[in-house]
XYZ file of C-alpha atoms in Angstrom:
681
model
C -50.655 269.289 108.711
C -53.946 268.088 107.203
C -54.515 268.241 103.532
C -57.128 266.937 101.157
C -55.896 264.658 98.457
C -57.210 263.819 95.093
C -59.201 260.999 96.619
C -60.854 263.083 99.186
C -58.907 261.518 101.976
C -56.944 263.720 104.273
C -53.510 262.696 105.405
C -52.160 263.892 108.597
C -48.666 264.208 107.161
C -47.515 263.968 103.679
C -44.200 262.601 104.828
C -43.353 260.523 107.797
C -39.763 260.139 109.047
C -38.599 257.111 110.920
C -35.121 256.524 112.428
C -34.485 252.861 112.854
C -31.237 251.447 114.122
C -29.720 248.874 111.938
C -29.380 246.712 114.916
C -33.188 246.548 115.353
C -34.246 242.960 115.162
C -36.766 241.738 112.605
C -40.411 241.762 113.739
C -40.067 245.127 115.408
C -43.254 247.162 114.993
C -43.473 250.882 114.349
C -46.669 252.951 114.524
C -47.649 255.067 111.584
C -49.960 258.027 111.481
C -53.395 257.067 110.263
C -55.191 258.787 107.404
C -58.418 260.863 107.911
C -61.572 260.481 105.841
C -64.513 262.777 106.591
C -66.910 260.195 105.210
C -68.416 257.688 107.499
C -69.731 254.356 107.229
C -68.717 252.351 104.325
C -67.190 255.362 102.691
C -64.604 255.747 105.414
C -61.140 254.315 105.307
C -61.274 250.694 104.551
C -57.581 249.594 104.225
C -53.874 250.580 103.770
C -51.333 249.518 101.217
C -47.481 249.747 101.501
C -45.164 249.936 98.587
C -43.217 246.818 98.060
C -40.159 246.514 100.304
C -38.062 243.510 101.313
C -37.549 244.897 104.773
C -40.938 246.320 105.695
C -44.544 245.350 105.685
C -47.662 246.779 107.332
C -50.209 245.327 109.602
C -53.716 246.976 109.651
C -55.296 247.414 113.003
C -58.960 248.294 113.743
C -59.702 250.591 116.575
C -62.603 250.273 118.980
C -64.363 252.942 117.050
C -63.900 251.033 113.855
C -61.203 253.261 112.547
C -58.355 251.702 110.585
C -54.671 252.375 111.241
C -51.418 250.627 110.111
C -48.278 249.475 111.940
C -44.961 249.263 110.063
C -43.433 245.850 110.629
C -39.639 245.210 110.185
C -39.623 241.886 108.549
C -35.914 241.828 107.775
C -33.030 243.381 109.668
C -31.689 246.525 108.245
C -28.091 247.128 107.220
C -27.113 250.703 107.002
C -24.036 249.839 105.097
C -26.260 248.133 102.537
C -29.015 250.777 102.405
C -28.981 253.750 104.638
C -32.420 255.142 103.679
C -35.614 253.381 102.752
C -38.373 255.335 100.962
C -41.824 253.788 101.376
C -45.268 254.867 100.110
C -48.235 254.247 102.336
C -51.661 254.371 100.553
C -55.013 254.630 102.369
C -58.165 253.494 100.487
C -61.832 254.094 101.557
C -64.739 251.809 100.970
C -66.816 254.140 98.804
C -67.753 253.667 95.267
C -65.824 254.678 93.507
C -63.069 254.172 96.024
C -60.953 257.049 96.943
C -57.375 256.946 98.235
C -54.621 259.061 99.701
C -50.852 258.546 100.014
C -48.120 259.495 102.416
C -44.332 259.118 102.109
C -42.439 257.167 104.756
C -38.719 257.870 104.929
C -36.895 255.355 107.028
C -33.352 256.436 107.931
C -31.258 253.564 109.137
C -29.235 254.540 112.131
C -25.625 253.257 112.147
C -24.316 250.938 114.755
C -20.662 249.884 115.105
C -21.133 246.588 113.478
C -18.280 246.707 110.967
C -14.651 246.254 111.851
C -11.995 248.106 109.887
C -10.767 246.201 106.866
C -7.347 246.528 105.149
C -7.075 246.301 101.457
C -4.903 243.236 101.824
C -4.366 240.855 104.632
C -0.587 240.970 104.171
C 1.845 243.272 102.477
C 5.348 242.424 101.219
C 7.533 245.451 100.663
C 11.055 245.459 99.107
C 13.149 248.200 100.596
C 16.732 249.049 99.611
C 19.146 249.260 102.459
C 20.533 252.634 103.378
C 17.242 254.258 102.389
C 17.106 257.790 103.781
C 15.471 258.284 107.142
C 11.851 259.367 106.664
C 11.453 257.486 103.414
C 7.919 256.123 102.942
C 7.803 252.375 103.116
C 4.057 251.839 102.641
C 0.792 253.667 103.333
C -1.755 251.341 104.848
C -5.416 252.046 104.144
C -8.040 250.376 106.289
C -11.733 251.059 105.676
C -14.782 250.855 107.977
C -18.238 250.666 106.456
C -19.701 252.353 109.478
C -20.043 256.037 109.702
C -19.195 258.737 112.067
C -16.989 257.826 114.924
C -17.586 254.209 114.098
C -15.643 254.711 110.878
C -12.843 256.722 112.349
C -9.799 254.580 113.172
C -6.272 254.600 114.465
C -3.284 252.459 113.435
C -0.886 250.797 115.791
C 1.585 247.890 116.087
C 0.250 244.707 117.574
C 2.004 242.987 120.420
C 3.484 240.564 117.941
C 5.659 243.232 116.340
C 9.267 243.115 117.572
C 10.932 246.053 119.179
C 13.610 245.968 116.444
C 10.920 246.554 113.836
C 9.265 249.262 115.883
C 12.655 250.964 116.376
C 13.452 250.736 112.673
C 10.133 251.900 111.279
C 7.630 254.500 112.428
C 3.841 254.113 112.008
C 1.601 257.154 111.717
C -1.507 256.285 113.833
C -3.802 258.523 111.831
C -2.673 257.978 108.247
C -1.237 254.456 108.469
C 2.037 255.532 106.836
C 5.078 253.422 107.672
C 8.341 255.308 107.253
C 12.067 254.599 107.824
C 12.958 255.590 111.321
C 16.665 254.723 111.422
C 19.409 253.607 109.027
C 18.797 250.158 107.613
C 21.695 247.804 107.002
C 21.115 244.662 105.035
C 24.057 242.982 106.693
C 22.485 243.546 110.148
C 18.856 242.627 109.489
C 17.333 241.471 106.258
C 13.615 240.848 107.023
C 11.240 242.849 109.194
C 7.802 241.392 110.072
C 5.135 243.693 111.498
C 1.475 243.294 112.425
C -0.594 246.451 112.113
C -3.911 246.963 113.918
C -6.559 249.416 112.700
C -9.178 250.147 115.419
C -12.297 252.323 114.987
C -13.506 254.830 117.517
C -16.921 253.370 118.120
C -18.352 252.776 121.589
C -17.563 249.175 121.174
C -14.377 249.563 119.205
C -13.759 247.076 116.479
C -10.390 246.481 114.845
C -8.794 244.904 111.843
C -5.284 243.508 111.335
C -2.807 243.046 108.541
C 0.742 241.762 108.285
C 3.535 243.772 106.751
C 6.819 242.098 105.722
C 9.667 244.403 104.716
C 12.409 242.671 102.710
C 15.674 244.597 102.721
C 17.324 244.609 99.324
C 21.110 244.438 99.412
C 23.005 247.378 98.084
C 26.710 247.177 97.148
C 27.658 249.384 100.038
C 30.327 247.249 101.683
C 33.880 247.189 100.452
C 35.425 243.739 100.278
C 37.903 243.086 103.044
C 41.227 241.279 103.023
C 43.052 239.937 106.032
C 46.656 238.710 106.190
C 46.524 235.576 108.296
C 50.208 234.689 108.051
C 53.175 236.286 106.348
C 56.834 235.225 106.277
C 59.364 238.015 105.753
C 62.267 238.155 105.153
C 62.962 234.961 103.220
C 66.146 233.708 101.595
C 66.501 234.504 97.946
C 66.988 230.810 97.137
C 63.568 229.870 98.520
C 62.126 226.995 96.519
C 59.491 227.572 93.869
C 56.075 226.651 95.287
C 56.904 227.771 98.835
C 54.041 229.476 100.694
C 54.874 233.064 101.603
C 51.535 234.244 103.002
C 47.965 233.134 103.726
C 45.188 235.677 103.225
C 41.426 235.579 103.706
C 38.814 237.683 101.925
C 35.228 238.595 102.789
C 32.356 240.843 101.719
C 29.251 241.509 103.848
C 27.130 242.066 100.771
C 25.163 239.253 99.165
C 24.696 237.895 95.696
C 26.975 239.344 93.096
C 27.735 242.165 95.486
C 29.384 239.624 97.760
C 31.267 237.683 95.098
C 34.965 238.511 95.279
C 37.903 238.432 92.913
C 41.427 238.570 94.376
C 44.503 239.183 92.276
C 48.070 240.490 92.349
C 50.271 242.030 89.678
C 51.236 239.695 86.841
C 54.747 241.169 86.904
C 55.539 239.599 90.268
C 57.153 236.155 90.603
C 54.277 235.030 92.815
C 50.873 233.463 92.283
C 47.668 233.033 94.291
C 46.328 229.593 95.035
C 42.898 229.158 96.606
C 43.287 226.751 99.493
C 39.724 226.808 100.839
C 36.609 228.925 100.775
C 37.769 232.556 100.762
C 41.315 231.563 101.762
C 44.266 232.027 99.428
C 47.943 231.112 99.578
C 50.645 233.321 98.117
C 53.272 230.994 96.630
C 56.578 231.556 94.830
C 56.097 230.944 91.117
C 59.564 231.861 89.802
C 63.105 231.788 91.215
C 63.968 234.920 93.186
C 67.163 236.937 92.858
C 67.975 239.502 95.530
C 70.644 241.103 93.375
C 68.021 241.903 90.753
C 65.135 242.822 93.063
C 66.036 243.128 96.777
C 62.432 243.402 97.959
C 58.913 243.136 96.612
C 55.921 245.310 97.406
C 53.057 242.866 96.936
C 49.657 244.520 96.607
C 46.578 242.343 96.993
C 43.636 243.869 95.127
C 40.172 242.595 95.960
C 37.096 243.541 93.897
C 33.460 242.515 94.222
C 31.093 242.000 91.314
C 28.529 244.580 92.322
C 27.420 247.479 90.207
C 29.333 249.630 90.517
C 32.047 247.309 91.816
C 33.830 248.153 95.028
C 37.418 247.255 95.733
C 40.088 247.401 98.347
C 43.770 246.573 98.525
C 46.414 245.578 100.991
C 50.167 245.921 100.460
C 52.907 243.996 102.179
C 56.659 244.174 101.661
C 58.654 240.997 101.236
C 62.379 241.334 101.923
C 64.911 238.881 100.524
C 67.897 237.658 102.487
C 71.154 237.392 100.597
C 72.616 234.019 99.709
C 76.173 233.666 98.459
C 75.132 232.795 94.930
C 77.242 235.236 92.914
C 80.910 234.793 92.147
C 83.055 237.926 92.144
C 83.307 239.465 88.694
C 86.164 241.474 87.265
C 85.125 244.213 84.837
C 87.614 242.855 82.281
C 88.365 239.311 81.215
C 92.093 240.074 81.273
C 94.350 242.970 82.132
C 97.369 244.237 80.252
C 99.440 246.572 82.432
C 102.341 248.400 80.873
C 105.181 249.293 83.206
C 108.208 251.361 82.295
C 111.473 249.785 83.215
C 113.530 251.279 86.010
C 110.389 251.675 88.089
C 110.704 252.150 91.804
C 109.990 249.247 94.181
C 106.544 249.734 95.704
C 105.139 251.623 92.724
C 101.408 251.137 92.111
C 100.959 249.288 88.845
C 97.167 249.211 88.705
C 94.001 248.297 90.530
C 92.271 244.976 89.910
C 88.901 245.503 91.534
C 86.179 242.870 91.258
C 82.520 243.312 92.084
C 80.275 240.964 94.008
C 76.573 241.902 94.038
C 75.936 239.904 97.211
C 75.636 241.546 100.630
C 77.603 241.693 103.851
C 80.215 238.975 104.214
C 79.170 237.502 100.882
C 80.509 240.594 99.126
C 83.685 241.130 101.160
C 86.468 240.231 98.730
C 90.045 239.157 99.343
C 92.583 239.277 96.512
C 95.426 236.813 95.954
C 98.170 236.345 93.394
C 98.095 232.774 92.202
C 101.637 231.510 92.652
C 103.619 230.792 89.511
C 107.353 230.321 89.444
C 109.432 231.805 86.649
C 113.054 230.644 86.615
C 112.870 229.750 90.288
C 111.370 233.128 91.103
C 107.965 233.283 92.788
C 105.460 235.885 91.648
C 105.040 236.951 95.244
C 108.684 238.097 95.133
C 108.003 240.313 92.144
C 104.513 241.660 92.817
C 102.282 242.361 95.762
C 98.532 242.867 95.833
C 96.513 244.578 98.533
C 94.100 241.866 99.709
C 91.406 244.414 100.511
C 91.239 246.660 97.443
C 93.166 244.763 94.726
C 95.889 247.384 94.216
C 98.846 245.758 92.487
C 102.378 246.903 93.423
C 105.854 246.142 92.085
C 108.341 244.742 94.605
C 111.445 245.280 92.504
C 112.863 247.407 89.747
C 112.342 245.813 86.351
C 114.904 245.871 83.547
C 113.518 245.501 80.046
C 116.781 243.987 78.883
C 116.388 241.195 81.451
C 112.611 240.733 81.748
C 110.167 241.836 79.118
C 106.837 240.507 80.398
C 105.107 238.536 83.149
C 101.879 236.563 82.984
C 100.030 235.436 86.095
C 96.521 235.266 87.559
C 94.858 237.201 90.355
C 92.031 235.593 92.291
C 89.177 237.424 94.025
C 87.459 235.366 96.737
C 84.433 236.385 98.755
C 83.890 235.625 102.450
C 80.660 233.680 102.063
C 80.063 230.083 103.108
C 81.086 228.344 100.995
C 83.341 231.015 99.470
C 83.117 231.709 95.757
C 85.975 232.992 93.655
C 87.042 233.932 90.168
C 90.375 234.856 88.657
C 91.632 237.079 85.901
C 94.826 236.923 83.886
C 97.278 239.789 84.317
C 99.856 240.494 81.636
C 102.604 242.795 82.825
C 104.469 244.284 79.866
C 107.794 245.984 80.656
C 108.172 249.105 78.544
C 111.683 249.832 77.311
C 113.405 253.110 78.108
C 116.448 254.363 76.324
C 118.799 253.625 79.184
C 121.577 251.814 77.320
C 124.306 253.623 75.404
C 125.363 251.974 72.133
C 128.445 249.790 72.641
C 130.965 249.824 69.821
C 132.329 246.316 69.481
C 134.133 246.724 66.164
C 136.741 247.842 65.486
C 137.953 246.660 68.851
C 140.138 248.925 70.900
C 141.132 249.334 74.491
C 139.081 251.812 76.426
C 139.878 255.340 75.324
C 142.519 254.236 72.766
C 142.651 254.988 69.076
C 142.245 252.272 66.463
C 145.117 252.265 64.029
C 144.774 250.739 60.568
C 147.216 250.493 57.642
C 146.076 250.453 54.070
C 147.858 250.418 50.752
C 147.866 253.669 48.847
C 146.986 251.695 45.758
C 143.600 250.758 47.226
C 140.831 251.015 44.666
C 137.710 253.105 44.887
C 134.947 251.420 46.880
C 137.288 249.259 48.884
C 136.063 248.380 52.370
C 138.486 249.966 54.780
C 136.760 249.185 58.081
C 133.353 248.444 59.554
C 131.982 250.038 62.705
C 129.611 247.793 64.623
C 127.706 249.171 67.628
C 125.238 247.238 69.757
C 122.379 248.656 71.867
C 120.692 246.479 74.470
C 117.470 248.481 74.355
C 114.341 247.478 72.464
C 114.106 247.440 68.696
C 113.106 251.062 68.419
C 115.653 252.398 70.878
C 118.410 250.053 69.676
C 118.313 251.150 66.045
C 121.833 252.546 65.545
C 122.925 254.944 62.827
C 126.502 256.013 61.994
C 128.006 259.235 60.816
C 131.372 260.960 60.715
C 132.044 263.249 63.570
C 135.488 264.099 62.122
C 136.891 263.279 58.688
C 140.302 264.522 57.542
C 139.246 264.423 53.927
C 135.534 264.269 53.271
C 136.148 263.360 49.622
C 138.198 260.302 50.384
C 135.996 258.144 52.624
C 132.311 257.404 52.868
C 130.369 255.943 55.778
C 127.139 253.941 55.382
C 124.865 255.329 58.065
C 123.069 252.005 58.527
C 125.711 249.277 58.448
C 128.765 251.351 59.466
C 130.946 250.352 56.494
C 133.772 252.770 55.693
C 134.804 252.648 52.037
C 137.038 254.651 49.807
C 135.310 257.124 47.545
C 138.325 257.426 45.217
C 141.898 256.275 44.858
C 144.654 257.910 46.864
C 146.627 260.625 45.172
C 150.068 261.916 45.921
C 148.520 264.985 47.448
C 146.642 263.011 50.057
C 148.113 262.896 53.512
C 149.628 259.649 54.605
C 147.672 259.790 57.849
C 143.911 260.073 57.942
C 141.896 260.548 61.135
C 138.279 259.380 61.202
C 135.944 259.867 64.212
C 132.684 257.885 63.863
C 129.705 258.452 66.141
C 127.092 255.719 66.639
C 123.712 257.073 67.837
C 120.639 255.089 68.869
C 117.052 255.992 68.008
C 115.886 256.695 71.555
C 114.562 259.892 72.974
C 116.813 261.458 74.041
C 119.373 259.810 71.833
C 122.469 258.172 73.339
C 125.722 257.767 71.422
C 129.289 256.425 71.438
C 132.337 257.324 69.328
C 135.342 255.544 67.948
C 138.506 257.109 66.495
C 140.200 255.328 63.593
C 143.685 256.423 62.516
C 144.556 255.280 58.985
C 148.067 255.119 57.704
C 148.845 254.506 54.040
C 151.808 252.355 52.992
C 153.362 251.550 49.673
C 153.911 247.828 50.349
C 151.312 245.236 49.493
C 149.109 244.059 52.322
C 146.746 241.255 52.618
C 143.330 242.501 51.942
C 140.836 243.046 54.684
C 138.870 240.169 53.253
C 141.857 237.838 53.456
C 141.906 238.272 57.174
C 138.247 237.636 57.485
C 137.052 234.280 58.478
C 133.545 232.965 58.248
C 131.646 232.839 61.523
C 129.527 229.799 61.823
C 126.625 230.110 64.173
C 124.798 227.384 65.914
C 121.640 227.858 67.806
C 121.870 227.282 71.473
C 119.156 226.490 73.873
C 117.197 229.369 75.282
C 117.494 228.053 78.759
C 119.586 230.502 80.760
C 121.767 227.865 82.355
C 122.666 226.274 79.032
C 123.142 229.735 77.596
C 125.778 230.569 80.204
C 127.567 227.233 79.775
C 127.663 227.543 75.996
C 128.729 231.177 76.228
C 131.651 230.321 78.470
C 132.585 227.409 76.220
C 132.410 229.664 73.179
C 134.708 232.243 74.740
C 137.197 229.525 75.657
C 136.999 228.052 72.183
C 137.455 231.476 70.601
C 140.480 232.180 72.759
C 142.015 228.850 71.763
C 141.407 229.516 68.066
C 142.915 233.004 68.422
C 146.079 231.590 70.008
C 146.405 228.935 67.296
C 145.888 231.450 64.511
C 148.447 233.766 66.060
C 151.022 230.985 66.277
C 150.381 229.970 62.673
C 150.765 233.525 61.427
C 153.984 234.021 63.371
C 155.515 230.893 61.994
C 154.420 231.453 58.436
C 156.965 233.068 56.162
C 155.986 235.957 54.048
C 155.457 234.864 50.428
C 155.804 237.218 47.474
C 152.704 237.893 45.458
C 152.352 236.798 41.845
C 154.523 238.770 39.407
C 152.670 241.663 37.996
C 153.590 245.108 36.903
C 152.911 247.728 39.506
C 149.559 249.262 38.948
C 146.721 250.865 40.850
C 144.921 247.549 41.186
C 147.848 245.528 42.503
C 148.198 244.498 46.072
C 151.491 244.676 47.876
C 152.797 241.165 48.127
C 154.525 241.423 51.419
C 153.642 242.696 54.794
C 156.159 243.600 57.371
C 155.819 242.207 60.836
C 154.464 245.459 62.212
C 151.586 245.531 59.728
C 150.897 241.846 60.327
C 150.713 242.365 64.052
C 148.399 245.338 63.708
C 146.168 243.527 61.291
C 146.013 240.487 63.500
C 145.006 242.542 66.494
C 142.323 244.374 64.516
C 141.062 241.163 62.946
C 140.799 239.391 66.298
C 139.016 242.357 67.792
C 136.485 242.257 64.974
C 135.760 238.596 65.567
C 135.539 239.115 69.290
C 133.108 242.010 68.885
C 131.068 239.989 66.390
C 131.002 237.131 68.880
C 129.681 239.437 71.577
C 127.037 240.826 69.236
C 125.815 237.433 68.122
C 125.909 235.790 71.535
C 123.578 238.568 72.733
C 121.120 237.114 70.262
C 121.545 233.630 71.695
C 123.885 232.271 69.016
C 127.300 230.586 69.102
C 129.959 232.013 66.766
C 132.905 229.898 65.540
C 135.624 231.150 63.178
C 136.782 228.938 60.323
C 139.178 229.784 57.502
C 137.934 229.553 53.926
C 139.886 229.406 50.681
C 141.645 232.583 49.811
C 139.734 234.913 47.604
C 136.410 233.304 48.433
C 133.387 235.289 49.651
C 132.756 235.185 53.362
C 129.235 234.688 54.760
C 127.703 234.413 58.182
C 125.673 231.257 58.529
C 123.147 230.862 61.330
C 121.149 227.756 62.122
C 117.768 228.603 63.669
C 116.956 227.011 66.961
C 115.572 223.520 66.642
C 115.902 223.359 62.835
C 118.522 222.336 60.299
C 117.898 225.308 58.059
C 120.672 227.777 57.195
C 120.169 231.477 56.582
C 122.830 233.633 54.939
C 123.591 237.256 55.731
C 126.050 239.410 53.881
C 125.995 242.071 56.522
C 128.229 240.153 58.910
C 131.191 239.899 56.538
C 132.778 242.029 53.885
C 134.417 241.030 50.639
C 137.858 242.340 49.879
C 139.331 242.257 46.453
C 142.322 239.961 46.234
C 145.046 239.779 43.684
């Protein structure tokens, strides 16, 4: 379109558009529309001017008709990426005076060529990724740029040939967005570093590409429990295994790294074992204290392993260690000694008690056998008196025991196990024979033939309190059962005689009167203290006479006692010798009394206190018999106590005592209970 400008020149176009490829080389020439000037001659168009531009210049050409036109010269290659559009002003000037001009706009649009390859923001990327990241998690979004435009700037992303299949299987790459995401589960312990090379290629005719390297470092996560493995284990072991012995070897491991893979192994502090590290991740379980199967028969040993991750993970392994028994315990009785009380008159074979020991060992080490340790008592073996069941320790009597013969036994019982070597212990057993009231009191004084009546003669002038007779009864039972008391079973005149219930002395309670009968009958019963009580009786027939008799005390002689040895054999010998000696003395005394003439008593007026001076032969004989019986019964009583009794006469009118010399000493003890004092004239 033509238009007239302020200068009078007419431009064919106000604006000219040029499309120039950026690949056009410098020096390329482009024709421009020329300006029109209706003037001619010197007033016509003289020249053209171009606005300053580093890339373009003009060259003025003159036509054959003298007209002027301009060519646009590319003096420097264009770069669309640097400047996509160039705006130029072309000015035409005529030669008139004053000169007139006109302008036109030249718009040069630089056409893109695929001369720029895609560029990543960085040449290499290092990404830290935690293992076990969820599938689909974004690892990195790559962004490549291309300065070109259009299809030349559009690009796709792909793995280069230098990327391993493992990486391609683990991560996915979006070809359009460049996003790399987790494709499958990642395990640090399997693969720790992934190297990838990513290619970004544009879609130009001559495609250009750019590359970058991506390194994915897998960060360990404490996702693996520590593991423990028993490499060797000895079970069972003997309970006497030495301290320091190796029981087991264990190894530990953890697939994690760093602190997550550092391991601590421990066992309970209450166990008699300790852990000793032998090499890297290997530990020995050793005995740290002596073992005792009887206290703890087996041990459950739990190994606990813990890593140092956050949070820490742990695991444990338990093994059972059994202990074999060793014969290291002696049998033990529950008591240090046994006292077994047995009533006399037991039956042979009676169970006396059970002596059971305990052995905490096992099997043959705890099988016990019981023995009675032999001990002879007066040529009698214990095995003849007692029997013990070797299997259960039941103790039996083999005979009937008599308290009056045997009062106690002391021996030892041994319990022996069946181990190798066998161990044993013993316990003392004290058998105490318990007395039963099985002996009837035996009346030894006054002596009389079996079933006969004792006859005594006394003077009617006997004073009050005079000892008439003394009943002595012996009981072979124990102290309690042998305690004898006396009482009248029959008494002709209860006011005339008294009986001491403890010593059996019969005394007059008053003097005889003319009304009293000349014959008095006394029946005395001697009862022991047993339960039930046993008793014996004696009948004494007293006759009163007017003639003087020797007093009861005159006929009494002092028994002298000498201790004898307690040995049974010596006891029998001395007893027999004593009886023989007593018999000899009795015969001698009898002969002396027979030959002796009766002597009258000192002159004195008859009175209640006088004693008849003469005794007829009948009274003498009776008194002699009674007196001998008394001494014989006293001999029997004292010899039961292990003493020897000898009669000796003492001066008339003197007091009679029983002297005993304790065994093994020279001391003398005096007892008034063995003799009675009679009043003499």
